[in-house]
Amino acid sequence: MTARILDGKAIAEQVRSELKGTVAGLTARGIQPGLGVLLVGDNPASRSYVTAKERACAETGLLSEEIHLPATATRDQILDVVRRMNEDNRIDGILVQLPLPDSTIEQEVIETIRPDKDVDGFHPVNVGRMMLGLPAFLPCTPHGVLQILHRSGIAVDGAHVCILGRSNIVGRPLANLLTLKSKLGNATVTMCHTRTRDTARHTLAADIVVAAAGRPSTLTADMVREGAVVIDVGVNRVPDATRKSGFRLVGDADYEALLPKAGAITPVPGGVGPMTIAMLLHNTVEAAVRRRGGR
Ligand code: GUN
């Protein structure tokens, strides 16, 4: 079997072209959806994610406004920016790029964002509402994974999905969404993490394996059943002297080794990453509609 490549870039373009119509309609009524972006410090990966998000905003007709603080910024300076964005009527969604240089203040920063502008879906109000199946901003990466599966015609209903990784940003919310009684849910979910014994026993039993551990080669070909679907959420920089940048991006799954075995697989880059951005735009447009007037 040769795996079908799940082209996240193409699916993201489809989502973005759907959004363009809504954005054009809002803008014609004087409502341009706006994203406020806060970047603290100079982490190169964070810089590159933020630039990609801002470019996507411009291409889809959204306003984006970036505030860049130095890594030495104090808790009060960071919270001040968030509070100003909370009050700014041009800003419908607020994105504080994580990780922050001081990770101990991340939760306080997240909880300072107004829940109705929390387009990352990280505020406890949105996390709780999501878990209950109530309308909420869904976190962008898990929602992007669900959209890739749905738009590729891969049935989740009744499937056994095994997730590697228990982060608050990906693994845990994805497990929740997949188990909801909903159009994109109804799966049976197993979560594996660093303390799981015999991870392969779980992955080998799964119809769909999601690798979201943040480490290359977490999912090897011997861990996946013939014909299973592999969704690779990992984005890891590994040294590569043949590249001008000095690195290349790899996922958490052994892509080349899985190609002849999996039924379908997402590449890195060009898989889940573009979908994360598309779902951020989706949430920002939704925030503008909710806050500043109906469709
Ligand atoms: N860092 C890694 N992923 C994300 C994300 O989805 N949102 C934010 N704000 N930071 C991140």
PDB file of C-alpha atoms and ligand atoms in Angstrom:
ATOM      1  CA  MET A   1       0.000   0.000   0.000  1.00  0.00           C
ATOM      2  CA  THR A   2       1.180   3.524  -0.726  1.00  0.00           C
ATOM      3  CA  ALA A   3      -0.303   6.101   1.581  1.00  0.00           C
ATOM      4  CA  ARG A   4      -2.570   8.795   0.265  1.00  0.00           C
ATOM      5  CA  ILE A   5      -0.972  12.145   1.091  1.00  0.00           C
ATOM      6  CA  LEU A   6      -3.388  14.360   3.010  1.00  0.00           C
ATOM      7  CA  ASP A   7      -2.572  17.795   1.602  1.00  0.00           C
ATOM      8  CA  GLY A   8      -3.192  20.176   4.513  1.00  0.00           C
ATOM      9  CA  LYS A   9      -2.041  23.139   2.470  1.00  0.00           C
ATOM     10  CA  ALA A  10      -4.734  22.557  -0.165  1.00  0.00           C
ATOM     11  CA  ILE A  11      -7.447  21.953   2.456  1.00  0.00           C
ATOM     12  CA  ALA A  12      -6.368  25.125   4.303  1.00  0.00           C
ATOM     13  CA  GLU A  13      -6.657  27.075   1.042  1.00  0.00           C
ATOM     14  CA  GLN A  14     -10.187  25.714   0.656  1.00  0.00           C
ATOM     15  CA  VAL A  15     -11.098  26.879   4.198  1.00  0.00           C
ATOM     16  CA  ARG A  16      -9.543  30.273   3.554  1.00  0.00           C
ATOM     17  CA  SER A  17     -11.375  30.778   0.264  1.00  0.00           C
ATOM     18  CA  GLU A  18     -14.656  29.984   2.078  1.00  0.00           C
ATOM     19  CA  LEU A  19     -13.779  32.628   4.685  1.00  0.00           C
ATOM     20  CA  LYS A  20     -13.012  35.273   2.063  1.00  0.00           C
ATOM     21  CA  GLY A  21     -16.711  35.603   1.190  1.00  0.00           C
ATOM     22  CA  THR A  22     -17.699  36.230   4.806  1.00  0.00           C
ATOM     23  CA  VAL A  23     -14.813  38.677   5.266  1.00  0.00           C
ATOM     24  CA  ALA A  24     -15.794  40.593   2.108  1.00  0.00           C
ATOM     25  CA  GLY A  25     -19.411  40.820   3.313  1.00  0.00           C
ATOM     26  CA  LEU A  26     -18.343  42.103   6.736  1.00  0.00           C
ATOM     27  CA  THR A  27     -15.848  44.571   5.294  1.00  0.00           C
ATOM     28  CA  ALA A  28     -18.499  45.989   2.955  1.00  0.00           C
ATOM     29  CA  ARG A  29     -20.464  46.828   6.112  1.00  0.00           C
ATOM     30  CA  GLY A  30     -17.437  48.540   7.656  1.00  0.00           C
ATOM     31  CA  ILE A  31     -16.450  45.570   9.816  1.00  0.00           C
ATOM     32  CA  GLN A  32     -12.954  44.306   9.004  1.00  0.00           C
ATOM     33  CA  PRO A  33     -12.145  41.362  11.291  1.00  0.00           C
ATOM     34  CA  GLY A  34      -8.969  42.107  13.235  1.00  0.00           C
ATOM     35  CA  LEU A  35      -6.379  39.915  14.958  1.00  0.00           C
ATOM     36  CA  GLY A  36      -4.136  41.317  17.681  1.00  0.00           C
ATOM     37  CA  VAL A  37      -0.853  39.426  17.910  1.00  0.00           C
ATOM     38  CA  LEU A  38       1.524  39.572  20.859  1.00  0.00           C
ATOM     39  CA  LEU A  39       5.000  38.141  20.414  1.00  0.00           C
ATOM     40  CA  VAL A  40       7.388  38.231  23.361  1.00  0.00           C
ATOM     41  CA  GLY A  41      11.076  37.605  22.753  1.00  0.00           C
ATOM     42  CA  ASP A  42      12.904  36.332  19.693  1.00  0.00           C
ATOM     43  CA  ASN A  43      12.307  32.599  19.532  1.00  0.00           C
ATOM     44  CA  PRO A  44      12.899  31.953  15.786  1.00  0.00           C
ATOM     45  CA  ALA A  45      10.145  29.330  15.511  1.00  0.00           C
ATOM     46  CA  SER A  46       7.620  31.649  17.197  1.00  0.00           C
ATOM     47  CA  ARG A  47       8.690  34.525  14.926  1.00  0.00           C
ATOM     48  CA  SER A  48       8.138  32.358  11.891  1.00  0.00           C
ATOM     49  CA  TYR A  49       4.669  31.150  13.070  1.00  0.00           C
ATOM     50  CA  VAL A  50       3.581  34.722  13.805  1.00  0.00           C
ATOM     51  CA  THR A  51       4.749  35.941  10.386  1.00  0.00           C
ATOM     52  CA  ALA A  52       2.827  33.100   8.698  1.00  0.00           C
ATOM     53  CA  LYS A  53      -0.336  33.974  10.667  1.00  0.00           C
ATOM     54  CA  GLU A  54      -0.059  37.676   9.767  1.00  0.00           C
ATOM     55  CA  ARG A  55       0.513  36.885   6.098  1.00  0.00           C
ATOM     56  CA  ALA A  56      -2.560  34.631   6.096  1.00  0.00           C
ATOM     57  CA  CYS A  57      -4.609  37.460   7.658  1.00  0.00           C
ATOM     58  CA  ALA A  58      -3.548  39.865   4.902  1.00  0.00           C
ATOM     59  CA  GLU A  59      -4.299  37.326   2.153  1.00  0.00           C
ATOM     60  CA  THR A  60      -7.784  36.686   3.541  1.00  0.00           C
ATOM     61  CA  GLY A  61      -8.651  40.354   4.106  1.00  0.00           C
ATOM     62  CA  LEU A  62      -8.251  40.475   7.894  1.00  0.00           C
ATOM     63  CA  LEU A  63      -6.477  43.243   9.769  1.00  0.00           C
ATOM     64  CA  SER A  64      -3.591  42.105  11.934  1.00  0.00           C
ATOM     65  CA  GLU A  65      -1.740  44.224  14.430  1.00  0.00           C
ATOM     66  CA  GLU A  66       1.433  42.960  16.046  1.00  0.00           C
ATOM     67  CA  ILE A  67       2.934  44.080  19.312  1.00  0.00           C
ATOM     68  CA  HIS A  68       6.470  42.770  19.806  1.00  0.00           C
ATOM     69  CA  LEU A  69       7.930  42.957  23.302  1.00  0.00           C
ATOM     70  CA  PRO A  70      11.518  42.057  24.237  1.00  0.00           C
ATOM     71  CA  ALA A  71      12.217  38.816  26.103  1.00  0.00           C
ATOM     72  CA  THR A  72      12.903  40.975  29.168  1.00  0.00           C
ATOM     73  CA  ALA A  73       9.316  42.358  29.224  1.00  0.00           C
ATOM     74  CA  THR A  74       7.738  42.186  32.670  1.00  0.00           C
ATOM     75  CA  ARG A  75       4.505  40.410  33.588  1.00  0.00           C
ATOM     76  CA  ASP A  76       2.814  43.827  33.971  1.00  0.00           C
ATOM     77  CA  GLN A  77       3.941  44.990  30.511  1.00  0.00           C
ATOM     78  CA  ILE A  78       2.597  41.795  28.929  1.00  0.00           C
ATOM     79  CA  LEU A  79      -0.722  41.972  30.798  1.00  0.00           C
ATOM     80  CA  ASP A  80      -1.055  45.665  29.834  1.00  0.00           C
ATOM     81  CA  VAL A  81      -0.843  44.799  26.129  1.00  0.00           C
ATOM     82  CA  VAL A  82      -3.495  42.095  26.532  1.00  0.00           C
ATOM     83  CA  ARG A  83      -5.797  44.486  28.431  1.00  0.00           C
ATOM     84  CA  ARG A  84      -5.381  47.139  25.728  1.00  0.00           C
ATOM     85  CA  MET A  85      -6.277  44.580  23.064  1.00  0.00           C
ATOM     86  CA  ASN A  86      -9.287  43.510  25.157  1.00  0.00           C
ATOM     87  CA  GLU A  87     -10.558  47.120  24.969  1.00  0.00           C
ATOM     88  CA  ASP A  88      -9.632  47.810  21.330  1.00  0.00           C
ATOM     89  CA  ASN A  89     -12.770  47.581  19.220  1.00  0.00           C
ATOM     90  CA  ARG A  90     -10.796  46.949  16.004  1.00  0.00           C
ATOM     91  CA  ILE A  91      -9.429  43.752  17.496  1.00  0.00           C
ATOM     92  CA  ASP A  92     -11.775  40.769  17.448  1.00  0.00           C
ATOM     93  CA  GLY A  93      -9.268  38.066  18.301  1.00  0.00           C
ATOM     94  CA  ILE A  94      -6.146  38.031  20.473  1.00  0.00           C
ATOM     95  CA  LEU A  95      -3.229  35.704  19.886  1.00  0.00           C
ATOM     96  CA  VAL A  96      -0.412  35.542  22.422  1.00  0.00           C
ATOM     97  CA  GLN A  97       2.194  33.333  20.800  1.00  0.00           C
ATOM     98  CA  LEU A  98       3.367  30.586  23.143  1.00  0.00           C
ATOM     99  CA  PRO A  99       5.695  29.645  24.693  1.00  0.00           C
ATOM    100  CA  LEU A 100       6.417  32.880  26.589  1.00  0.00           C
ATOM    101  CA  PRO A 101      10.030  33.396  27.728  1.00  0.00           C
ATOM    102  CA  ASP A 102       8.677  33.128  31.296  1.00  0.00           C
ATOM    103  CA  SER A 103       6.366  30.131  31.120  1.00  0.00           C
ATOM    104  CA  THR A 104       5.211  30.609  34.731  1.00  0.00           C
ATOM    105  CA  ILE A 105       2.960  33.527  33.704  1.00  0.00           C
ATOM    106  CA  GLU A 106       1.375  31.833  30.675  1.00  0.00           C
ATOM    107  CA  GLN A 107      -1.802  30.750  32.452  1.00  0.00           C
ATOM    108  CA  GLU A 108      -2.371  34.212  33.954  1.00  0.00           C
ATOM    109  CA  VAL A 109      -1.859  35.810  30.526  1.00  0.00           C
ATOM    110  CA  ILE A 110      -4.322  33.378  28.924  1.00  0.00           C
ATOM    111  CA  GLU A 111      -6.908  34.068  31.632  1.00  0.00           C
ATOM    112  CA  THR A 112      -6.566  37.836  31.084  1.00  0.00           C
ATOM    113  CA  ILE A 113      -7.750  37.508  27.463  1.00  0.00           C
ATOM    114  CA  ARG A 114     -11.488  38.165  27.153  1.00  0.00           C
ATOM    115  CA  PRO A 115     -13.129  34.804  26.404  1.00  0.00           C
ATOM    116  CA  ASP A 116     -15.026  36.360  23.475  1.00  0.00           C
ATOM    117  CA  LYS A 117     -11.671  37.374  21.912  1.00  0.00           C
ATOM    118  CA  ASP A 118      -9.867  34.131  22.805  1.00  0.00           C
ATOM    119  CA  VAL A 119      -9.450  32.853  19.237  1.00  0.00           C
ATOM    120  CA  ASP A 120      -6.817  30.321  20.368  1.00  0.00           C
ATOM    121  CA  GLY A 121      -9.470  28.633  22.513  1.00  0.00           C
ATOM    122  CA  PHE A 122      -7.082  28.413  25.477  1.00  0.00           C
ATOM    123  CA  HIS A 123      -9.117  30.351  28.105  1.00  0.00           C
ATOM    124  CA  PRO A 124     -10.698  28.047  30.729  1.00  0.00           C
ATOM    125  CA  VAL A 125     -14.146  29.343  29.727  1.00  0.00           C
ATOM    126  CA  ASN A 126     -13.647  28.133  26.159  1.00  0.00           C
ATOM    127  CA  VAL A 127     -11.928  24.908  27.246  1.00  0.00           C
ATOM    128  CA  GLY A 128     -14.841  24.124  29.570  1.00  0.00           C
ATOM    129  CA  ARG A 129     -17.475  24.997  26.987  1.00  0.00           C
ATOM    130  CA  MET A 130     -15.701  22.866  24.377  1.00  0.00           C
ATOM    131  CA  MET A 131     -15.589  19.925  26.758  1.00  0.00           C
ATOM    132  CA  LEU A 132     -19.323  20.244  27.386  1.00  0.00           C
ATOM    133  CA  GLY A 133     -20.038  20.425  23.650  1.00  0.00           C
ATOM    134  CA  LEU A 134     -21.293  24.036  23.943  1.00  0.00           C
ATOM    135  CA  PRO A 135     -20.514  26.715  21.321  1.00  0.00           C
ATOM    136  CA  ALA A 136     -16.925  27.828  21.922  1.00  0.00           C
ATOM    137  CA  PHE A 137     -13.772  28.864  20.125  1.00  0.00           C
ATOM    138  CA  LEU A 138     -12.105  25.539  19.395  1.00  0.00           C
ATOM    139  CA  PRO A 139      -8.317  25.340  19.705  1.00  0.00           C
ATOM    140  CA  CYS A 140      -6.863  25.730  16.228  1.00  0.00           C
ATOM    141  CA  THR A 141      -4.607  22.688  15.865  1.00  0.00           C
ATOM    142  CA  PRO A 142      -7.109  20.075  17.150  1.00  0.00           C
ATOM    143  CA  HIS A 143      -9.854  21.681  15.067  1.00  0.00           C
ATOM    144  CA  GLY A 144      -7.527  21.637  12.057  1.00  0.00           C
ATOM    145  CA  VAL A 145      -6.924  17.905  12.548  1.00  0.00           C
ATOM    146  CA  LEU A 146     -10.681  17.251  12.644  1.00  0.00           C
ATOM    147  CA  GLN A 147     -11.179  19.306   9.482  1.00  0.00           C
ATOM    148  CA  ILE A 148      -8.422  17.428   7.604  1.00  0.00           C
ATOM    149  CA  LEU A 149     -10.094  14.115   8.478  1.00  0.00           C
ATOM    150  CA  HIS A 150     -13.613  15.357   7.691  1.00  0.00           C
ATOM    151  CA  ARG A 151     -12.724  17.065   4.409  1.00  0.00           C
ATOM    152  CA  SER A 152     -10.687  14.032   3.298  1.00  0.00           C
ATOM    153  CA  GLY A 153     -13.680  11.749   3.858  1.00  0.00           C
ATOM    154  CA  ILE A 154     -11.966   9.762   6.626  1.00  0.00           C
ATOM    155  CA  ALA A 155     -14.615   8.463   9.015  1.00  0.00           C
ATOM    156  CA  VAL A 156     -14.030   9.259  12.667  1.00  0.00           C
ATOM    157  CA  ASP A 157     -17.431   8.023  13.851  1.00  0.00           C
ATOM    158  CA  GLY A 158     -16.824   4.710  15.626  1.00  0.00           C
ATOM    159  CA  ALA A 159     -13.093   4.683  14.787  1.00  0.00           C
ATOM    160  CA  HIS A 160     -10.351   3.984  17.297  1.00  0.00           C
ATOM    161  CA  VAL A 161      -8.062   7.008  17.435  1.00  0.00           C
ATOM    162  CA  CYS A 162      -4.792   6.792  19.350  1.00  0.00           C
ATOM    163  CA  ILE A 163      -3.200  10.128  20.315  1.00  0.00           C
ATOM    164  CA  LEU A 164       0.470  10.368  21.273  1.00  0.00           C
ATOM    165  CA  GLY A 165       0.917  13.399  23.537  1.00  0.00           C
ATOM    166  CA  ARG A 166      -1.116  15.044  26.284  1.00  0.00           C
ATOM    167  CA  SER A 167      -0.435  18.771  25.828  1.00  0.00           C
ATOM    168  CA  ASN A 168      -3.068  21.369  26.718  1.00  0.00           C
ATOM    169  CA  ILE A 169      -2.760  22.773  23.176  1.00  0.00           C
ATOM    170  CA  VAL A 170      -3.179  19.577  21.158  1.00  0.00           C
ATOM    171  CA  GLY A 171      -3.501  16.137  22.760  1.00  0.00           C
ATOM    172  CA  ARG A 172      -5.992  16.809  25.525  1.00  0.00           C
ATOM    173  CA  PRO A 173      -8.426  19.042  23.594  1.00  0.00           C
ATOM    174  CA  LEU A 174      -8.245  16.753  20.557  1.00  0.00           C
ATOM    175  CA  ALA A 175      -9.174  13.746  22.717  1.00  0.00           C
ATOM    176  CA  ASN A 176     -12.118  15.719  24.051  1.00  0.00           C
ATOM    177  CA  LEU A 177     -13.395  16.823  20.671  1.00  0.00           C
ATOM    178  CA  LEU A 178     -13.068  13.335  19.211  1.00  0.00           C
ATOM    179  CA  THR A 179     -15.171  11.811  21.979  1.00  0.00           C
ATOM    180  CA  LEU A 180     -18.008  14.351  21.755  1.00  0.00           C
ATOM    181  CA  LYS A 181     -21.317  13.141  20.412  1.00  0.00           C
ATOM    182  CA  SER A 182     -21.065  15.367  17.326  1.00  0.00           C
ATOM    183  CA  LYS A 183     -20.538  15.449  13.584  1.00  0.00           C
ATOM    184  CA  LEU A 184     -16.730  15.459  13.919  1.00  0.00           C
ATOM    185  CA  GLY A 185     -16.646  13.198  16.989  1.00  0.00           C
ATOM    186  CA  ASN A 186     -17.975   9.809  18.125  1.00  0.00           C
ATOM    187  CA  ALA A 187     -14.527   8.219  18.146  1.00  0.00           C
ATOM    188  CA  THR A 188     -13.052   5.867  20.723  1.00  0.00           C
ATOM    189  CA  VAL A 189      -9.868   7.509  21.965  1.00  0.00           C
ATOM    190  CA  THR A 190      -6.704   6.230  23.586  1.00  0.00           C
ATOM    191  CA  MET A 191      -4.152   8.744  24.851  1.00  0.00           C
ATOM    192  CA  CYS A 192      -0.526   7.793  25.262  1.00  0.00           C
ATOM    193  CA  HIS A 193       2.171   9.856  26.955  1.00  0.00           C
ATOM    194  CA  THR A 194       5.652   9.588  28.403  1.00  0.00           C
ATOM    195  CA  ARG A 195       4.471   7.298  31.212  1.00  0.00           C
ATOM    196  CA  THR A 196       2.496   4.925  28.983  1.00  0.00           C
ATOM    197  CA  ARG A 197       3.704   1.326  29.092  1.00  0.00           C
ATOM    198  CA  ASP A 198       4.005  -0.386  25.684  1.00  0.00           C
ATOM    199  CA  THR A 199       2.785   2.495  23.524  1.00  0.00           C
ATOM    200  CA  ALA A 200       2.954   0.310  20.386  1.00  0.00           C
ATOM    201  CA  ARG A 201       0.257  -1.991  21.797  1.00  0.00           C
ATOM    202  CA  HIS A 202      -2.126   0.994  21.684  1.00  0.00           C
ATOM    203  CA  THR A 203      -1.038   2.504  18.363  1.00  0.00           C
ATOM    204  CA  LEU A 204      -1.201  -0.910  16.622  1.00  0.00           C
ATOM    205  CA  ALA A 205      -4.847  -1.235  17.629  1.00  0.00           C
ATOM    206  CA  ALA A 206      -5.816   2.159  16.164  1.00  0.00           C
ATOM    207  CA  ASP A 207      -7.520   3.066  12.882  1.00  0.00           C
ATOM    208  CA  ILE A 208      -6.104   6.605  13.143  1.00  0.00           C
ATOM    209  CA  VAL A 209      -2.897   7.565  14.958  1.00  0.00           C
ATOM    210  CA  VAL A 210      -2.204  11.211  15.828  1.00  0.00           C
ATOM    211  CA  ALA A 211       1.422  11.989  16.654  1.00  0.00           C
ATOM    212  CA  ALA A 212       1.577  15.081  18.865  1.00  0.00           C
ATOM    213  CA  ALA A 213       4.461  14.390  21.214  1.00  0.00           C
ATOM    214  CA  GLY A 214       6.879  17.113  20.070  1.00  0.00           C
ATOM    215  CA  ARG A 215       9.732  14.704  19.351  1.00  0.00           C
ATOM    216  CA  PRO A 216      10.979  13.263  16.028  1.00  0.00           C
ATOM    217  CA  SER A 217      10.504   9.518  15.437  1.00  0.00           C
ATOM    218  CA  THR A 218       7.967   9.131  18.239  1.00  0.00           C
ATOM    219  CA  LEU A 219       5.864   7.147  15.761  1.00  0.00           C
ATOM    220  CA  THR A 220       7.850   4.540  13.825  1.00  0.00           C
ATOM    221  CA  ALA A 221       6.536   2.291  11.047  1.00  0.00           C
ATOM    222  CA  ASP A 222       6.455  -0.817  13.258  1.00  0.00           C
ATOM    223  CA  MET A 223       3.978   0.976  15.559  1.00  0.00           C
ATOM    224  CA  VAL A 224       1.288   1.390  12.894  1.00  0.00           C
ATOM    225  CA  ARG A 225      -1.151  -1.137  11.474  1.00  0.00           C
ATOM    226  CA  GLU A 226      -1.136  -1.629   7.663  1.00  0.00           C
ATOM    227  CA  GLY A 227      -3.609   0.856   6.138  1.00  0.00           C
ATOM    228  CA  ALA A 228      -4.035   3.044   9.236  1.00  0.00           C
ATOM    229  CA  VAL A 229      -4.299   6.829   8.931  1.00  0.00           C
ATOM    230  CA  VAL A 230      -1.418   8.876  10.377  1.00  0.00           C
ATOM    231  CA  ILE A 231      -1.841  12.527  11.348  1.00  0.00           C
ATOM    232  CA  ASP A 232       1.472  14.164  12.210  1.00  0.00           C
ATOM    233  CA  VAL A 233       1.171  17.283  14.363  1.00  0.00           C
ATOM    234  CA  GLY A 234       4.895  17.556  15.122  1.00  0.00           C
ATOM    235  CA  VAL A 235       7.042  20.428  13.853  1.00  0.00           C
ATOM    236  CA  ASN A 236      10.669  19.812  14.822  1.00  0.00           C
ATOM    237  CA  ARG A 237      13.750  21.613  13.561  1.00  0.00           C
ATOM    238  CA  VAL A 238      16.625  19.222  12.893  1.00  0.00           C
ATOM    239  CA  PRO A 239      20.106  20.369  11.792  1.00  0.00           C
ATOM    240  CA  ASP A 240      20.682  20.078   8.026  1.00  0.00           C
ATOM    241  CA  ALA A 241      23.917  21.467   6.608  1.00  0.00           C
ATOM    242  CA  THR A 242      22.578  21.228   3.031  1.00  0.00           C
ATOM    243  CA  ARG A 243      19.953  23.925   3.764  1.00  0.00           C
ATOM    244  CA  LYS A 244      20.687  27.636   3.747  1.00  0.00           C
ATOM    245  CA  SER A 245      18.825  27.985   7.050  1.00  0.00           C
ATOM    246  CA  GLY A 246      20.910  25.180   8.571  1.00  0.00           C
ATOM    247  CA  PHE A 247      17.833  23.136   9.518  1.00  0.00           C
ATOM    248  CA  ARG A 248      14.837  21.313   8.081  1.00  0.00           C
ATOM    249  CA  LEU A 249      11.427  20.572   9.537  1.00  0.00           C
ATOM    250  CA  VAL A 250      10.373  17.044  10.425  1.00  0.00           C
ATOM    251  CA  GLY A 251       7.278  15.747  12.166  1.00  0.00           C
ATOM    252  CA  ASP A 252       6.896  13.296  15.036  1.00  0.00           C
ATOM    253  CA  ALA A 253       6.311  10.362  12.667  1.00  0.00           C
ATOM    254  CA  ASP A 254       8.826   8.563  10.437  1.00  0.00           C
ATOM    255  CA  TYR A 255       7.233   9.803   7.220  1.00  0.00           C
ATOM    256  CA  GLU A 256       9.350   7.939   4.638  1.00  0.00           C
ATOM    257  CA  ALA A 257       9.083   4.610   6.475  1.00  0.00           C
ATOM    258  CA  LEU A 258       5.317   5.043   6.961  1.00  0.00           C
ATOM    259  CA  LEU A 259       4.553   5.930   3.317  1.00  0.00           C
ATOM    260  CA  PRO A 260       4.446   2.315   2.086  1.00  0.00           C
ATOM    261  CA  LYS A 261       2.471   1.132   5.111  1.00  0.00           C
ATOM    262  CA  ALA A 262      -0.095   3.756   6.112  1.00  0.00           C
ATOM    263  CA  GLY A 263      -3.413   4.224   4.328  1.00  0.00           C
ATOM    264  CA  ALA A 264      -3.072   7.998   4.467  1.00  0.00           C
ATOM    265  CA  ILE A 265      -0.606  10.419   6.048  1.00  0.00           C
ATOM    266  CA  THR A 266      -0.087  14.159   6.547  1.00  0.00           C
ATOM    267  CA  PRO A 267       3.315  15.532   5.456  1.00  0.00           C
ATOM    268  CA  VAL A 268       5.469  17.956   7.470  1.00  0.00           C
ATOM    269  CA  PRO A 269       5.539  20.712   6.403  1.00  0.00           C
ATOM    270  CA  GLY A 270       2.278  21.101   4.485  1.00  0.00           C
ATOM    271  CA  GLY A 271      -0.019  18.984   6.654  1.00  0.00           C
ATOM    272  CA  VAL A 272      -1.479  20.116   9.967  1.00  0.00           C
ATOM    273  CA  GLY A 273       0.468  23.436  10.167  1.00  0.00           C
ATOM    274  CA  PRO A 274      -1.462  25.317   7.452  1.00  0.00           C
ATOM    275  CA  MET A 275      -4.726  24.055   8.984  1.00  0.00           C
ATOM    276  CA  THR A 276      -3.839  25.565  12.372  1.00  0.00           C
ATOM    277  CA  ILE A 277      -3.556  28.954  10.675  1.00  0.00           C
ATOM    278  CA  ALA A 278      -6.775  28.489   8.687  1.00  0.00           C
ATOM    279  CA  MET A 279      -8.727  27.661  11.863  1.00  0.00           C
ATOM    280  CA  LEU A 280      -7.268  30.734  13.590  1.00  0.00           C
ATOM    281  CA  LEU A 281      -8.662  32.875  10.762  1.00  0.00           C
ATOM    282  CA  HIS A 282     -11.968  31.007  11.053  1.00  0.00           C
ATOM    283  CA  ASN A 283     -12.171  31.822  14.786  1.00  0.00           C
ATOM    284  CA  THR A 284     -11.233  35.467  14.236  1.00  0.00           C
ATOM    285  CA  VAL A 285     -13.932  35.925  11.586  1.00  0.00           C
ATOM    286  CA  GLU A 286     -16.417  34.168  13.898  1.00  0.00           C
ATOM    287  CA  ALA A 287     -15.398  36.493  16.760  1.00  0.00           C
ATOM    288  CA  ALA A 288     -16.022  39.545  14.548  1.00  0.00           C
ATOM    289  CA  VAL A 289     -19.450  38.239  13.513  1.00  0.00           C
ATOM    290  CA  ARG A 290     -20.432  37.486  17.117  1.00  0.00           C
ATOM    291  CA  ARG A 291     -19.156  40.740  18.595  1.00  0.00           C
ATOM    292  CA  ARG A 292     -19.920  43.254  15.871  1.00  0.00           C
ATOM    293  CA  GLY A 293     -23.064  42.085  14.181  1.00  0.00           C
ATOM    294  CA  GLY A 294     -24.724  39.127  12.562  1.00  0.00           C
ATOM    295  CA  ARG A 295     -24.022  37.646   9.171  1.00  0.00           C
TER     296      ARG A 295
HETATM  297  N1  GUN B   1       2.376  27.775  20.143  1.00  0.00           N
HETATM  298  C1  GUN B   1       2.257  26.589  19.507  1.00  0.00           C
HETATM  299  N2  GUN B   1       1.021  26.436  19.008  1.00  0.00           N
HETATM  300  C2  GUN B   1       0.339  27.548  19.325  1.00  0.00           C
HETATM  301  C3  GUN B   1      -1.000  27.978  19.072  1.00  0.00           C
HETATM  302  O1  GUN B   1      -1.828  27.285  18.458  1.00  0.00           O
HETATM  303  N3  GUN B   1      -1.320  29.207  19.567  1.00  0.00           N
HETATM  304  C4  GUN B   1      -0.445  29.970  20.264  1.00  0.00           C
HETATM  305  N4  GUN B   1      -0.861  31.151  20.719  1.00  0.00           N
HETATM  306  N5  GUN B   1       0.807  29.599  20.521  1.00  0.00           N
HETATM  307  C5  GUN B   1       1.190  28.390  20.043  1.00  0.00           C
END
